XYZ file of C-alpha atoms in Angstrom:
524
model
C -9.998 55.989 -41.377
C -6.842 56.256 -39.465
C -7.296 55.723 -35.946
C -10.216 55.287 -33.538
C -10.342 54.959 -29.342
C -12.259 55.355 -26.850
C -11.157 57.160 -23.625
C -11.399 54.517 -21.557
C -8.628 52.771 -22.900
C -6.438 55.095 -21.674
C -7.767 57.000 -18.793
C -9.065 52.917 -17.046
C -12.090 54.209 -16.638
C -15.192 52.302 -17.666
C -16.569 54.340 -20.874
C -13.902 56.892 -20.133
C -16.358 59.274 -17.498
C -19.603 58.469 -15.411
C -22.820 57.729 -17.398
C -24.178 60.763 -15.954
C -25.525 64.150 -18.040
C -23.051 66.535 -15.933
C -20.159 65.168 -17.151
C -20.504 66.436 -20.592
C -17.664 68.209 -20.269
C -14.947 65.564 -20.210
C -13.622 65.135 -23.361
C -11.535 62.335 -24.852
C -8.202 64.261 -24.828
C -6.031 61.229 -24.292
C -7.387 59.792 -27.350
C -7.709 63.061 -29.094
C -3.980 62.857 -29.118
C -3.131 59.868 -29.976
C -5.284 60.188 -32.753
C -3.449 63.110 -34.003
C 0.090 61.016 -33.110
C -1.246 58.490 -35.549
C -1.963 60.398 -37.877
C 1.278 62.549 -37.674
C -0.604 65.846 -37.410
C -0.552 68.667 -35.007
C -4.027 70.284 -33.401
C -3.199 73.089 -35.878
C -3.500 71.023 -38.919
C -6.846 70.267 -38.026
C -9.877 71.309 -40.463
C -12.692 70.162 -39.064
C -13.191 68.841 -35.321
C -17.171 67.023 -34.454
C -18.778 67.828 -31.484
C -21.394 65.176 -31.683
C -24.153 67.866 -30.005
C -25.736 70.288 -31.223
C -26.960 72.676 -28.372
C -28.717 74.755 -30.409
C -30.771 71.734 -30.958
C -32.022 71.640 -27.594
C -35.626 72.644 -26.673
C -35.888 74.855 -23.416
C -36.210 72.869 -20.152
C -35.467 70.064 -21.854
C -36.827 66.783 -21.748
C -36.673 62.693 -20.594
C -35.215 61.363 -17.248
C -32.244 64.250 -16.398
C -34.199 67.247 -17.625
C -32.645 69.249 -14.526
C -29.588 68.518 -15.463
C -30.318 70.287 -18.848
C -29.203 73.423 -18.577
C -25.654 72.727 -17.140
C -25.118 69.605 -20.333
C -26.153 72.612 -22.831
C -23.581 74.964 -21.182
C -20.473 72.462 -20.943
C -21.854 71.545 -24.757
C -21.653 75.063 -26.024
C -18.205 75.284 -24.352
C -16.913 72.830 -25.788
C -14.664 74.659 -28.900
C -12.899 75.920 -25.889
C -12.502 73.229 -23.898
C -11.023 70.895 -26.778
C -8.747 74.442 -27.657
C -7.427 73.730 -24.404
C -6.918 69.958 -24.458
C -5.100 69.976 -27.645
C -2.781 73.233 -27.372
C -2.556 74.838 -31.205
C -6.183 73.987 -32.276
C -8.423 76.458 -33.577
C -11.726 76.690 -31.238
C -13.332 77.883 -34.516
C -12.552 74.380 -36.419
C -14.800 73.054 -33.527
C -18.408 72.058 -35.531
C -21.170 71.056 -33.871
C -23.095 68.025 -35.277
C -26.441 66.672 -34.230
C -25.958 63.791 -32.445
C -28.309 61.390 -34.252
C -26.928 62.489 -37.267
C -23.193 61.516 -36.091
C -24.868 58.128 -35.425
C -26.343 58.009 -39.015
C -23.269 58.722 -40.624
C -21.331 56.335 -38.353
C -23.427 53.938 -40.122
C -24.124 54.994 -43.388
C -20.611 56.360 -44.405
C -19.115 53.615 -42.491
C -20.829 50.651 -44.150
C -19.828 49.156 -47.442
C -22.289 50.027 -49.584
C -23.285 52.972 -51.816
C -27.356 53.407 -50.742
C -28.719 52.223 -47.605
C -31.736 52.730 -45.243
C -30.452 53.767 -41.222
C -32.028 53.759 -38.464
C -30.655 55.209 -35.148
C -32.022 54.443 -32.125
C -30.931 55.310 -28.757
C -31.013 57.259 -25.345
C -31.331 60.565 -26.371
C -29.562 63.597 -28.397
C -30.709 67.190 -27.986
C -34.493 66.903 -28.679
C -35.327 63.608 -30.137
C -34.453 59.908 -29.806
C -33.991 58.431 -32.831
C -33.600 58.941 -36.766
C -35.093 57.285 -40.300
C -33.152 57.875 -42.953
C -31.816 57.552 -46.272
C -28.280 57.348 -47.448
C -27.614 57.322 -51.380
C -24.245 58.588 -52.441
C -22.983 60.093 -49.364
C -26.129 62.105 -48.853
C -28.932 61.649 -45.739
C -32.426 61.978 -46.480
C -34.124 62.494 -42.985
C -37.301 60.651 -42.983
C -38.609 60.542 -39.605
C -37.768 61.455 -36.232
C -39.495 60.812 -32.564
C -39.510 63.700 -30.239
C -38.769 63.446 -26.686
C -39.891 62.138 -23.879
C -40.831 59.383 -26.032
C -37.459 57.097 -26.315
C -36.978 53.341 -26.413
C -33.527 53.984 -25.317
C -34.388 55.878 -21.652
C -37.304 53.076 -21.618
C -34.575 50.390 -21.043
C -32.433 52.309 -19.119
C -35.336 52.987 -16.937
C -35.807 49.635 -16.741
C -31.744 48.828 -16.020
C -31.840 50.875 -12.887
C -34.924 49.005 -11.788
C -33.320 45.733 -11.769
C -30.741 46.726 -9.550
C -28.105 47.774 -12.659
C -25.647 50.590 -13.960
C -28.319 52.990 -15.960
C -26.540 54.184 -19.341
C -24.232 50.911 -18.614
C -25.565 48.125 -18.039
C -28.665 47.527 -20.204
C -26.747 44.523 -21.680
C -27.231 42.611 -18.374
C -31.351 43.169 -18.709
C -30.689 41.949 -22.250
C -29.134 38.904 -20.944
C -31.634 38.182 -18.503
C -34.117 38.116 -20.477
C -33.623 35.117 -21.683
C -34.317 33.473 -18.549
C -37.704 34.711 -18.557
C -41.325 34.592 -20.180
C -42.791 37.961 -21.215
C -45.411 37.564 -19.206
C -46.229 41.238 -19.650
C -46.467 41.351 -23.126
C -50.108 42.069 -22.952
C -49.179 45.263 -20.888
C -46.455 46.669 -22.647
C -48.610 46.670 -25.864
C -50.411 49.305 -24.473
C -47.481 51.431 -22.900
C -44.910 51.327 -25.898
C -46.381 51.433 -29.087
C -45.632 52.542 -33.089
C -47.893 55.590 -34.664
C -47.364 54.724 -38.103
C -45.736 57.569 -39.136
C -42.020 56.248 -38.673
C -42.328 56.807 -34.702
C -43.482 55.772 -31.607
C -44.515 56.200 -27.662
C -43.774 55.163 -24.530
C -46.231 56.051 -21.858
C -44.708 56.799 -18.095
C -44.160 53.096 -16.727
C -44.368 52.384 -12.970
C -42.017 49.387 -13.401
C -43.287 48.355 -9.461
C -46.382 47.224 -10.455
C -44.631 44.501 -12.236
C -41.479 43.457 -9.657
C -40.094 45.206 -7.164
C -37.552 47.386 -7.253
C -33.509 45.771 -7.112
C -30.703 47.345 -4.969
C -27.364 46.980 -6.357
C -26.307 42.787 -5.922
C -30.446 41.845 -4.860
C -30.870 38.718 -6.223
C -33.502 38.621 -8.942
C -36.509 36.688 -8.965
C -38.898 35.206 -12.112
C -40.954 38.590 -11.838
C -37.816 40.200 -12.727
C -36.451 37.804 -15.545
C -40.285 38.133 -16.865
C -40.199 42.247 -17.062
C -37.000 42.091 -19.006
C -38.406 39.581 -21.371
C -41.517 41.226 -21.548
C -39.996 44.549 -22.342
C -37.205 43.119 -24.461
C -39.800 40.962 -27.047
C -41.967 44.419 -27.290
C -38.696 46.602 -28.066
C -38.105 43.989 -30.645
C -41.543 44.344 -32.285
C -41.511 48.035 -32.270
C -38.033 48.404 -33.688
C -39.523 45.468 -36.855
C -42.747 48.154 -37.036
C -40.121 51.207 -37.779
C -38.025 48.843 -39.897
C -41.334 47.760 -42.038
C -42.009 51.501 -42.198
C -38.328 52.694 -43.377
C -38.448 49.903 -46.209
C -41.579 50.563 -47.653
C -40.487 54.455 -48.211
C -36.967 53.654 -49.072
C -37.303 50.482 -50.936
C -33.443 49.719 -49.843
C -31.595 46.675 -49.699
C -29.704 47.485 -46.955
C -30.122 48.356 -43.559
C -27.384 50.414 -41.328
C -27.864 51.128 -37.955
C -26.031 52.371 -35.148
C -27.077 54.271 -31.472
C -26.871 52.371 -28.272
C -30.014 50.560 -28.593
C -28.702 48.842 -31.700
C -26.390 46.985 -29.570
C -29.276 44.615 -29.001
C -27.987 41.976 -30.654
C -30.897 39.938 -29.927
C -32.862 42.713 -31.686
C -30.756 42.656 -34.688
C -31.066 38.844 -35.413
C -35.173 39.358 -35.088
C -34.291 41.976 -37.662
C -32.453 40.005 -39.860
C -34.576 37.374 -39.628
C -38.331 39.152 -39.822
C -37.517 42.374 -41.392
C -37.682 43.644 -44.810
C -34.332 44.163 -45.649
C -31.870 41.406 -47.338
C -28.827 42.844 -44.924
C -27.957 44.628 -41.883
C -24.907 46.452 -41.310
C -24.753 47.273 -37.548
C -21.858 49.945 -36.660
C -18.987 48.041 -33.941
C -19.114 50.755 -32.053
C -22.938 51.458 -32.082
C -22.351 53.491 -28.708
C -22.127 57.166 -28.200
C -18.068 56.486 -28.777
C -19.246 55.977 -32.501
C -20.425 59.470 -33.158
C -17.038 60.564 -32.803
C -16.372 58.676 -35.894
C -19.824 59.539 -37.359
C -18.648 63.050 -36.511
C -15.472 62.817 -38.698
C -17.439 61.051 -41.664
C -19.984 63.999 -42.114
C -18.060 66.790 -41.821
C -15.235 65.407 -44.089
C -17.900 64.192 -46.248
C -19.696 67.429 -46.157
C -16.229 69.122 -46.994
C -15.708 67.709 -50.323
C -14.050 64.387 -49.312
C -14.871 60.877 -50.309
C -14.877 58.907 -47.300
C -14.161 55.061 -47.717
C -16.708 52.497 -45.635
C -14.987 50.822 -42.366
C -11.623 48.817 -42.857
C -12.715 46.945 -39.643
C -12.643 47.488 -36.068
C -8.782 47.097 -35.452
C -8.544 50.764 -35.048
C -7.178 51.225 -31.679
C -3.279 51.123 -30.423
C -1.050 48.549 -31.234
C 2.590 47.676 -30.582
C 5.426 46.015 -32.577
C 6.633 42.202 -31.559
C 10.002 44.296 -30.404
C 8.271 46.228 -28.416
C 6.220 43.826 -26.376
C 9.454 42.124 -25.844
C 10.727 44.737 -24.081
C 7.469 45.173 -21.978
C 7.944 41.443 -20.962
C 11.398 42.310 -20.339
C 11.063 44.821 -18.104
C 8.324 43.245 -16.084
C 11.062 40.595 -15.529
C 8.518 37.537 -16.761
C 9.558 34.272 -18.081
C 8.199 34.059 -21.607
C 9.023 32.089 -24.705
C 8.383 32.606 -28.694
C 6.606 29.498 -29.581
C 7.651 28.658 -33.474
C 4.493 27.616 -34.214
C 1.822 30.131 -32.298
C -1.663 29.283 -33.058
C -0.432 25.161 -32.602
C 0.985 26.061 -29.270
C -2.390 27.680 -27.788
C -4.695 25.766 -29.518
C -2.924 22.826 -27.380
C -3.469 24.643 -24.257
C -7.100 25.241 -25.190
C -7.470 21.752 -25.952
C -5.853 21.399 -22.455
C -8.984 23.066 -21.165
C -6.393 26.316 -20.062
C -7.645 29.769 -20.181
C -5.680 31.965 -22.409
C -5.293 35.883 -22.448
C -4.844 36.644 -26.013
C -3.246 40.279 -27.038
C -2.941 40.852 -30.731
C -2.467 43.754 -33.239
C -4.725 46.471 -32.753
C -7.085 46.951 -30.068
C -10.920 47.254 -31.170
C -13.280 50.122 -31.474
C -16.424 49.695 -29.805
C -17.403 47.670 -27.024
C -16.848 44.046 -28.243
C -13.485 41.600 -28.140
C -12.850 40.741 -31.741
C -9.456 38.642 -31.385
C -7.622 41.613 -30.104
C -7.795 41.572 -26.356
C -9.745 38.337 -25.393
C -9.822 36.146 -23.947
C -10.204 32.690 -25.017
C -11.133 28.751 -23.852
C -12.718 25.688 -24.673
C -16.425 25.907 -25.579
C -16.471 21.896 -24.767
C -16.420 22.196 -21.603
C -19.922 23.499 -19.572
C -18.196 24.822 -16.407
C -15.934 27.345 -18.590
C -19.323 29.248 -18.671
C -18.893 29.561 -14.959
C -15.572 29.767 -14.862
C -14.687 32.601 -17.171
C -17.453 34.683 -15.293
C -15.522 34.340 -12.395
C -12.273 35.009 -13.918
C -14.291 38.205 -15.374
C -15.698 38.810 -11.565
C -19.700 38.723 -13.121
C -22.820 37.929 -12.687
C -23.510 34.054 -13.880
C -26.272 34.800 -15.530
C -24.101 36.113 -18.594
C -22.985 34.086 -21.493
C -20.168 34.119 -23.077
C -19.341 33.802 -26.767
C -18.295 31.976 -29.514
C -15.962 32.789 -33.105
C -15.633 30.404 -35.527
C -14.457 30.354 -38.904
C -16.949 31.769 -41.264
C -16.782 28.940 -44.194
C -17.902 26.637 -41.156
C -20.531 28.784 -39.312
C -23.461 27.800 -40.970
C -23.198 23.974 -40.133
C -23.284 25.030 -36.417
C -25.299 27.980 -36.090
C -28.721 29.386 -37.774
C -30.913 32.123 -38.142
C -28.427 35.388 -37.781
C -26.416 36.504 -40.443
C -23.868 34.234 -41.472
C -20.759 36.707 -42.001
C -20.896 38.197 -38.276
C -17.679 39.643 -38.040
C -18.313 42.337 -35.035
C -20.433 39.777 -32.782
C -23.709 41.948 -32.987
C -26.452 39.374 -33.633
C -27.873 36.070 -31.789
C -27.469 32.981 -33.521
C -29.673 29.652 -32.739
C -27.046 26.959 -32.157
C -28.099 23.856 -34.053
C -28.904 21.315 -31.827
C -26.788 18.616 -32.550
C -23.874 20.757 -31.772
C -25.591 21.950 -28.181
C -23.855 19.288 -26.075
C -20.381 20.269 -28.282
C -19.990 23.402 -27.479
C -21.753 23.787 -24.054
C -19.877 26.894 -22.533
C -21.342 28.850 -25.201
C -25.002 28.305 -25.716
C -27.481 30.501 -23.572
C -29.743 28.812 -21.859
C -32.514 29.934 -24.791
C -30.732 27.626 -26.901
C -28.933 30.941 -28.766
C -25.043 32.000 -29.173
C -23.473 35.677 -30.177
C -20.898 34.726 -32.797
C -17.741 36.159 -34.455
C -17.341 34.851 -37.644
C -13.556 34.902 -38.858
C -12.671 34.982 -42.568
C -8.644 33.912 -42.982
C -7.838 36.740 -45.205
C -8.504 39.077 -42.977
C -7.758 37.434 -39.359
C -5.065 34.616 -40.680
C -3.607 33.689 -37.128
C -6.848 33.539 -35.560
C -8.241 31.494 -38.558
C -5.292 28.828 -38.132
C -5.888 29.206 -34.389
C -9.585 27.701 -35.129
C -8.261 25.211 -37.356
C -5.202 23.690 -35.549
C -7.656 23.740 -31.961
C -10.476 21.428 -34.431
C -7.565 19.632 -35.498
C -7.090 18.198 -31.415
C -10.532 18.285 -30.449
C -12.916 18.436 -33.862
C -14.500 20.937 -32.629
C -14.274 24.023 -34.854
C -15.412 26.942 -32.350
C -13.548 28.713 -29.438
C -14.501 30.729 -26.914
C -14.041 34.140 -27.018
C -15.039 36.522 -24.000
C -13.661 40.414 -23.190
C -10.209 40.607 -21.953
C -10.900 42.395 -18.575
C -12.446 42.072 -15.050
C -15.944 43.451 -13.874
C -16.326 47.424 -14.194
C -12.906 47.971 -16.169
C -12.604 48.918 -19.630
C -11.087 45.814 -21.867
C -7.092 45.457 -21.662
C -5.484 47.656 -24.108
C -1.686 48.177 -23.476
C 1.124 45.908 -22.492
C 0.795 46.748 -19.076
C -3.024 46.324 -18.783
C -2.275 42.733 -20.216
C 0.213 41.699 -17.326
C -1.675 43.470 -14.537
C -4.780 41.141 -15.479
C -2.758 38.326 -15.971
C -1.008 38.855 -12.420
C -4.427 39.424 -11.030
C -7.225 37.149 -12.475
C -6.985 33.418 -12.687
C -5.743 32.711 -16.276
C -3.555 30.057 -17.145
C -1.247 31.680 -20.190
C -0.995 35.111 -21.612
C -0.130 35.643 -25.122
C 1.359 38.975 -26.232
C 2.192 39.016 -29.577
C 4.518 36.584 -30.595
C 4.959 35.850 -27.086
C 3.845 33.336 -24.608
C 3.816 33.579 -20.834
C 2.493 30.920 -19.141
C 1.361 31.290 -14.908
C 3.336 27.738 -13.575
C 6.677 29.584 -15.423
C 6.067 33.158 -13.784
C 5.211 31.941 -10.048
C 7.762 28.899 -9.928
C 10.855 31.399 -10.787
């Protein structure tokens, strides 16, 4: 794997183009590009472009929550050879191969992962006619198992459920996650009968009038207990449905290893209930679980399809990056006082032990929708307001927590339950309690914390970051949050990195090498 974006990066548009099934054809042609730059290849070059759609896949009229919007996604979907021929001048429409969708989610997982046989399981929205995949990867080859035809999908269940609660449907559904937790599922009882297994490796979801249970939200309504209640309610019985399909895919399979990937696998309090009840000894979750990951998933199964043996994930640094010369110049150019600390992770582990808010910009960005140590930002989990605070930095709702990396040789004296090696920050951890009151500004109020872990080979500064910040406070965790404000995609150039430093209220930006702190910029 070369190189990996996501439109938004580029374009500054949350997940590059509105959730929304007419806007199928946008295409990622400013990451298309740089993709190519990366790589040192022209369009022509090309063998093999994924479409991660198959519209020949689709079942007339269609079916779920935008069926009359059908017809005009399987148009802009069958266009698409031409369309991408005309983003990226010299490529052959013909090289344009259409892919299933849930099968460019399998192989995002079970190509991507690092091992040689594997159970997936995809679950999300929807692709052209069903919702979600059991399969079998040994060698490079799927083994489709089971598949659940539409309407029936756990993913357009919560996203139902999103835009109830006053939320960004195909967005959002993250937030109902999170609220949860400040809930009881109360309607546990009720959802038992409306979402259920069959046995067979699938499942259904009866029509829900979500009304009966709290009233409808309009965007900003505060939310009540009835609210908090449905999302727990709905959350626990997506949890024991996904552990029924799990049980099911082991006991045909007899795998190890799970991989997963779709949008509903970005449940991370799913995934620990996985880990921690399921069958399987491991979990591999794909970083960028999303529909952004199919374009990866894409790439795996034609190239392996096409003779080639694809290597699993390197990690998720596959995004842009810049040299320490040239984010000097940026700062240069922006006209910003800014110094070159000789000892880096010393000098902002002392602001962090100064309780300052740092905006940390490092090597390549990520791929997928969590801040790994590339564009974060980062504070001190000691103190409890920093929950509060960074939410307002971020411009969100308080009701969001914010999370935690720690080195990985240390994680299991602080946290429990979810896999210990966590390096993408896609499972819930318990936080032990003796080291609640520690680390306040990262425990949810159920007592739980999403953690990085952080292995030195592989992230050194950040790993002597974590050790020189225990060093001042003996406290071996830091926070580690998104790099961006509410509704905008996470930092990802030089610029973006400035503009949300000159905006937001942080205390110090580090790019690179570089330190810039805010006393420095607005005194001169």
């Amino acid at each position: 794997m070369v190189a990996a974006a996501e439109e938004e990066r580029f374009s500054r548009r949350k997940h590059g183009k509105r959730p929304v099934p007419f806007s199928a054809w946008e295409l990622p042609e400013q990451a298309a590009a740089w993709c190519l730059e990366q790589a040192g290849l022209r369009p022509e070059d090309l063998d093999g472009v994924a479409y991660s759609y198959d519209p020949e896949l689709v079942l007339p009229g269609g079916e779920g929550q935008d069926a009359r919007w059908e017809d005009m996604r399987t148009t802009y979907a069958r266009r698409a050879p031409s369309f991408l021929a005309t983003a990226l001048p010299g490529l052959d429409a013909a090289q344009v191969r259409f892919v299933p969708h849930h099968i460019a989610h399998a192989a995002s997982a079970g190509l991507a992962a690092p091992y040689d046989e594997s159970a997936v399981l995809v679950c999300d929205g929807r692709g052209e006619a069903v919702s979600h995949l059991a399969g079998h990867y040994r060698d490079g080859e799927l083994t489709v198992l089971a598949s659940q035809a539409l309407p029936h999908s756990l993913g357009l269940m919560y996203e139902d459920l999103t835009a109830h609660l006053g939320f960004l449907r195909s967005s959002d559904e993250y937030k109902v996650m999170a609220l949860a937790s400040y809930g009881e599922p109360r309607f546990l009882r009720e959802m038992r009968e409306l979402i259920y297994p069959t046995g067979d490796g699938g499942f259904r979801v009866e029509q829900i009038d979500w009304s009966v249970y709290a009233k409808a939200l309009g965007k900003g309504e505060k939310w009540t207990s009835d609210h908090a209640d449905l999302a727990a309610s709905v959350q626990t019985r997506l949890e024991e449905v996904l552990l029924d399909l799990a049980r099911w895919l082991h006991e045909r399979t007899g795998a190890r290893h799970l991989t997963m990937a779709g949008g509903v696998a970005l449940n991370c309090v799913a995934n620990t209930r996985l880990f921690a009840e399921g069958p399987f000894e491991d979990i591999w979750v794909q970083p960028a679980a999303g529909d952004s990951g199919t374009a990866l998933g894409g790439a795996l199964h034609l190239a392996q399809a096409g003779g080639d043996r694809v290597a699993p994930m390197p990690g998720a640094d596959l995004g842009r990056g810049w040299t320490d010369e040239e984010l000097g110049a940026w700062l240069d150019v922006a006209k910003v006082p800014y110094e070159r600390p000789a000892d880096l992770a010393a000098a902002v582990a002392a602001d962090l032990a100064a309780d300052r808010v740092v905006a940390w910009f490092q090597g390549r960005a990520e791929y997928g929708p969590r801040a790994l140590g590339r564009r974060s930002l980062l504070a001190n989990p000691g103190n409890p307001r920093n929950t509060e605070r960074l939410n307002d930095v971020k411009g969100r709702e308080q009701f969001r927590p914010i999370a935690p990396m720690v080195l990985a040789e240390r994680a299991s004296t602080i946290f429990g339950r979810g896999p210990m090696s966590s390096p993408y920050m896609l499972f819930v951890h318990d936080v032990r309690p003796e080291w609640r009151d520690r680390i306040p500004a990262v425990v949810h109020v159920d007592g739980t914390a999403r953690i990085q872990t952080i292995e030195p080979g592989r992230d050194p500064l950040l790993a002597r970051l974590l050790e020189e910040f225990e060093a001042r406070t003996g406290v071996p965790v830091v926070v580690n949050t998104s790099l961006n404000t509410a509704g905008r995609p996470m930092v990802d150039d030089p610029r973006d990195a400035l503009e949300c430093f000159g905006s937001a209220p942080v205390d110090v930006l580090v790019l690179g090498p570089y330190v810039v702190r805010r006393g420095a910029v607005f005194a001169g």
